[in-house]
PDB file of C-alpha atoms in Angstrom:
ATOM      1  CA  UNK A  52    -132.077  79.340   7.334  1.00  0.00           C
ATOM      2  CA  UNK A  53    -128.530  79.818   8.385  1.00  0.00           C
ATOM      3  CA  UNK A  54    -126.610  77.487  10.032  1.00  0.00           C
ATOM      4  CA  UNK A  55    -123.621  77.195  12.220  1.00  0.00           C
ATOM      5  CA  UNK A  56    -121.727  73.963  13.833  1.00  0.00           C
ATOM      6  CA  UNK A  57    -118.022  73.852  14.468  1.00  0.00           C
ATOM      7  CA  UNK A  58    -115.524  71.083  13.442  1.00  0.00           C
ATOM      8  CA  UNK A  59    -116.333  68.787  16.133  1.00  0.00           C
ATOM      9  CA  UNK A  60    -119.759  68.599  15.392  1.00  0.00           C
ATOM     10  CA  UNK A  61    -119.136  68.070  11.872  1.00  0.00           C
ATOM     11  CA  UNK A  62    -117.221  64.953  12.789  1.00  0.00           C
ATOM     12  CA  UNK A  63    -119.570  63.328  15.257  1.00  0.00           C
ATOM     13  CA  UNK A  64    -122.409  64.066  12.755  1.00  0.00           C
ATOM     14  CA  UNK A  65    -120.301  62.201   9.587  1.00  0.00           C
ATOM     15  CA  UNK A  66    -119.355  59.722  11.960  1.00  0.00           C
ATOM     16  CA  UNK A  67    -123.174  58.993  12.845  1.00  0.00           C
ATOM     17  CA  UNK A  68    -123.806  58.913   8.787  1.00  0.00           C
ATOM     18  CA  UNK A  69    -124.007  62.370   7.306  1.00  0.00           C
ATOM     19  CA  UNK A  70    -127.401  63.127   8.284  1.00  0.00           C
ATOM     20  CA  UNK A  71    -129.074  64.929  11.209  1.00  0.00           C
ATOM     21  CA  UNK A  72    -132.782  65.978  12.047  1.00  0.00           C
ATOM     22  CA  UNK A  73    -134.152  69.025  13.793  1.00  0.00           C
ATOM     23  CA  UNK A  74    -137.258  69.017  15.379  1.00  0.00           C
ATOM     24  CA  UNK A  75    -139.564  70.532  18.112  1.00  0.00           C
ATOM     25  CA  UNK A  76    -140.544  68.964  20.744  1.00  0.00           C
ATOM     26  CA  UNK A  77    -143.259  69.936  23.508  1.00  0.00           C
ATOM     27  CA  UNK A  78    -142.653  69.912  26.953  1.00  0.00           C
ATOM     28  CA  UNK A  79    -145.504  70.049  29.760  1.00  0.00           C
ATOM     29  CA  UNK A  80    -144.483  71.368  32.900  1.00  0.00           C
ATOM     30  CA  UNK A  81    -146.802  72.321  35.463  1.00  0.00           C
ATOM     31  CA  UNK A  82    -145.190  75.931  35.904  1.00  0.00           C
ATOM     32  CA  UNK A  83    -144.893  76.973  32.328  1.00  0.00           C
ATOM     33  CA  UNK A  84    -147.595  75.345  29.944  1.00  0.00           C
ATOM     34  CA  UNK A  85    -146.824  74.751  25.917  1.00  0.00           C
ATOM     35  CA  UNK A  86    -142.778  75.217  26.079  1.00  0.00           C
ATOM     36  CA  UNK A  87    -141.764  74.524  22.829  1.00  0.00           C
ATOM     37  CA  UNK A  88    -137.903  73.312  22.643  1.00  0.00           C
ATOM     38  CA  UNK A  89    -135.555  71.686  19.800  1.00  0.00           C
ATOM     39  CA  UNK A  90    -133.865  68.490  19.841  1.00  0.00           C
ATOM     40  CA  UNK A  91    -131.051  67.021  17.389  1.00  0.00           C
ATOM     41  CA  UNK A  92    -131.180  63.718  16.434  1.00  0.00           C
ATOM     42  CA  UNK A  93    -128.694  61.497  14.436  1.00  0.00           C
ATOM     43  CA  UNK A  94    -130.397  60.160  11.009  1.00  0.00           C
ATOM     44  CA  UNK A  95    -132.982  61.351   8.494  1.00  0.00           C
ATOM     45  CA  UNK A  96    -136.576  61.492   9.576  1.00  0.00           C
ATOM     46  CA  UNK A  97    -138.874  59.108   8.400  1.00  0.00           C
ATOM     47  CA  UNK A  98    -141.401  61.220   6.632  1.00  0.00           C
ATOM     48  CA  UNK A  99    -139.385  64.004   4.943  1.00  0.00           C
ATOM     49  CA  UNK A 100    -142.586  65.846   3.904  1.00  0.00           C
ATOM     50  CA  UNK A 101    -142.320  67.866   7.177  1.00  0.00           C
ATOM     51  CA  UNK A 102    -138.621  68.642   6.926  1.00  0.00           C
ATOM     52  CA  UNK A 103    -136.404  71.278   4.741  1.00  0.00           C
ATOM     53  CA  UNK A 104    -133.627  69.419   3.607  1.00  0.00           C
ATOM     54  CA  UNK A 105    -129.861  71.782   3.841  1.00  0.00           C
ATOM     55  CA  UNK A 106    -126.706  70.927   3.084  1.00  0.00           C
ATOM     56  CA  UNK A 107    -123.599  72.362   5.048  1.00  0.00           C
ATOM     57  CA  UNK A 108    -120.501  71.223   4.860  1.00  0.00           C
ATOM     58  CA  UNK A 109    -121.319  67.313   3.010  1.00  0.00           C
ATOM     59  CA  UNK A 110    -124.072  67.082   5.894  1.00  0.00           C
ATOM     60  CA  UNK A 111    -127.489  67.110   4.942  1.00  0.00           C
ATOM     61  CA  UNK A 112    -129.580  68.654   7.874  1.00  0.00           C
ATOM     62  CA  UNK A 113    -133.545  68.294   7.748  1.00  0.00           C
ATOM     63  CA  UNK A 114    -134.863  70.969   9.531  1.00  0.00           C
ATOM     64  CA  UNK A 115    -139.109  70.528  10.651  1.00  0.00           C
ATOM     65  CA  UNK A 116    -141.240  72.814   9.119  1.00  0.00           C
ATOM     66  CA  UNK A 117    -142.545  75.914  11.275  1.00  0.00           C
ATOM     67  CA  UNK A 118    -138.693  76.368  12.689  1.00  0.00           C
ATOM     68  CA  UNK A 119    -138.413  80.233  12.405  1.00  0.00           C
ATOM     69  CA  UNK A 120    -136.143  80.215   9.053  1.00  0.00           C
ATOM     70  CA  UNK A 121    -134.810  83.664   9.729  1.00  0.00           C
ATOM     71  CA  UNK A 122    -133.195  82.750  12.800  1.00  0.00           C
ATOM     72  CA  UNK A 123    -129.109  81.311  12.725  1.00  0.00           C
ATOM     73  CA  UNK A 124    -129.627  77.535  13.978  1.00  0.00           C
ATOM     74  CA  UNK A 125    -126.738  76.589  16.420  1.00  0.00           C
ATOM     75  CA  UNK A 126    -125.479  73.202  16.488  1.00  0.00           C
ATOM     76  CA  UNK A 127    -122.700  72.541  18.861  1.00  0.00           C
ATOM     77  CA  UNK A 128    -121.525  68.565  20.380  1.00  0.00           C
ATOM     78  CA  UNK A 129    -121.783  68.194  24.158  1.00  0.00           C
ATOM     79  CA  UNK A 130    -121.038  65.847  26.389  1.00  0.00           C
ATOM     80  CA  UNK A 131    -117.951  62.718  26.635  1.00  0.00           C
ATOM     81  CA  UNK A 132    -117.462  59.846  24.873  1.00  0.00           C
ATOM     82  CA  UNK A 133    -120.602  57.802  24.378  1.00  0.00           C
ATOM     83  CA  UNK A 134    -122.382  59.921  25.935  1.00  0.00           C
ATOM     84  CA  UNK A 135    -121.973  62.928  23.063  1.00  0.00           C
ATOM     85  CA  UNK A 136    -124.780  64.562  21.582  1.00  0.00           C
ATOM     86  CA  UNK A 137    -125.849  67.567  19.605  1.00  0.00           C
ATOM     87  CA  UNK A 138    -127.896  70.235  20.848  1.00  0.00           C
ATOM     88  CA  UNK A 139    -129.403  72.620  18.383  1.00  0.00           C
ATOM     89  CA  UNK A 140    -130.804  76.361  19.888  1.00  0.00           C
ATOM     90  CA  UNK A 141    -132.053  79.282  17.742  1.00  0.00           C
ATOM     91  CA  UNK A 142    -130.182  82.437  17.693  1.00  0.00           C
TER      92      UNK A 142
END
């Protein structure tokens, strides 16, 4: 899998320790039933049997298992101050 963050992100992710975990989450809505989305979370997972481990840039990234690997994964900082966060999309 390819993946793409700028400098910024980069930064908030070393300053949060190096490490970064993508996962799916579900999300039940009443309109639109089994919406699948991903979320980015500071840290290493706890059980890294369900993760690929890559390494870009001195960050190690452990992406869940069943994440389309031919797609680019997108990870771009949003938000101000403590309220920053990384949100990770599929392109």
């Amino acid at each position: 899998m390819k993946v793409k963050l700028d400098d910024a992100s980069r930064l908030w992710i070393a300053g949060k320790g190096n490490e970064l975990t993508v996962k799916t989450v579900d999300v039940n809505v009443c309109c639109a039933p089994n919406v699948h989305d991903l979320v980015a979370v500071p840290g290493k997972p706890k059980n890294t049997d369900f993760f690929h481990k890559i390494s870009v840039k001195s960050i190690n990234i452990y992406i869940q298992k069943g994440i389309n690997p031919k797609k680019t994964l997108m990870l771009s900082l949003s938000g101000i101050s403590l309220f920053k966060s990384i949100s990770a999309r599929l392109l």
